[in-house]
Amino acid sequence: MTTADLTPQEAARWALRAGLPLGADRLDAVTGAANHIQSVIATLRELNFEETPPAATYRPAPTETRPQTA
């Protein structure tokens, strides 16, 4: 799935919609961060976790305990 990059104007509109007015001096940085986050999410969506159990079911193997010496 590909999406177009967010423009600074769109970033300002989304921020305002969320109640976070964004100053013009921060638009480029916020837009770049948002686009990077979108690309990371897109990469994660491409990974195949079909046979990976949920983390809640993970049980580490017991490890051998050594007696502590003082």
Coordinates of C-alpha atoms in Angstrom, one line a residue:
M1 CA 0.0 0.0 0.0
T2 CA 1.5 3.3 -1.0
T3 CA 0.3 6.8 0.1
A4 CA 1.3 10.2 -1.1
D5 CA 3.5 12.2 1.3
L6 CA 1.8 14.6 3.6
T7 CA 2.2 18.3 2.6
P8 CA 2.9 21.0 5.1
Q9 CA -0.6 22.4 4.5
E10 CA -2.2 19.0 5.3
A11 CA 0.0 18.7 8.4
A12 CA -1.2 22.1 9.6
R13 CA -4.9 21.1 8.9
W14 CA -4.6 17.8 10.7
A15 CA -2.8 19.4 13.7
L16 CA -5.5 22.1 13.9
R17 CA -8.2 19.5 13.7
A18 CA -6.6 17.7 16.7
G19 CA -6.6 21.0 18.6
L20 CA -2.9 21.6 18.2
P21 CA -2.3 24.8 16.2
L22 CA 1.0 24.5 14.4
G23 CA 3.3 27.5 13.9
A24 CA 4.8 28.0 10.4
D25 CA 8.3 27.5 11.8
R26 CA 7.4 24.0 12.8
L27 CA 5.5 22.8 9.7
D28 CA 8.5 21.3 7.9
A29 CA 9.8 19.4 10.9
V30 CA 6.4 18.0 11.8
T31 CA 5.6 17.1 8.2
G32 CA 8.9 15.3 7.9
A33 CA 8.3 13.4 11.1
A34 CA 4.8 12.4 10.1
N35 CA 6.0 11.2 6.7
H36 CA 8.7 9.1 8.3
I37 CA 6.2 7.6 10.7
Q38 CA 3.9 6.7 7.8
S39 CA 6.8 5.0 6.0
V40 CA 7.7 3.0 9.0
I41 CA 4.1 1.9 9.5
A42 CA 3.9 0.9 5.8
T43 CA 7.0 -1.2 6.2
L44 CA 5.6 -2.9 9.3
R45 CA 2.4 -3.7 7.5
E46 CA 4.3 -5.6 4.8
L47 CA 5.9 -8.0 7.4
N48 CA 4.4 -11.5 7.6
F49 CA 3.6 -12.3 11.2
E50 CA 1.2 -15.1 10.2
E51 CA 2.8 -17.8 12.4
T52 CA 4.0 -15.5 15.2
P53 CA 2.0 -15.9 18.4
P54 CA 0.9 -12.8 20.3
A55 CA 3.4 -11.5 22.9
A56 CA 1.0 -12.4 25.8
T57 CA 1.5 -16.1 25.0
Y58 CA 5.3 -16.0 25.2
R59 CA 6.8 -18.0 28.0
P60 CA 10.6 -18.0 28.3
A61 CA 12.3 -21.3 28.8
P62 CA 13.4 -21.9 32.3
T63 CA 17.0 -21.1 33.0
E64 CA 19.3 -23.0 35.3
T65 CA 19.7 -21.2 38.5
R66 CA 23.0 -21.2 40.3
P67 CA 23.3 -21.0 44.1
Q68 CA 24.6 -17.6 45.2
T69 CA 27.7 -17.5 47.1
A70 CA 28.5 -14.7 49.5

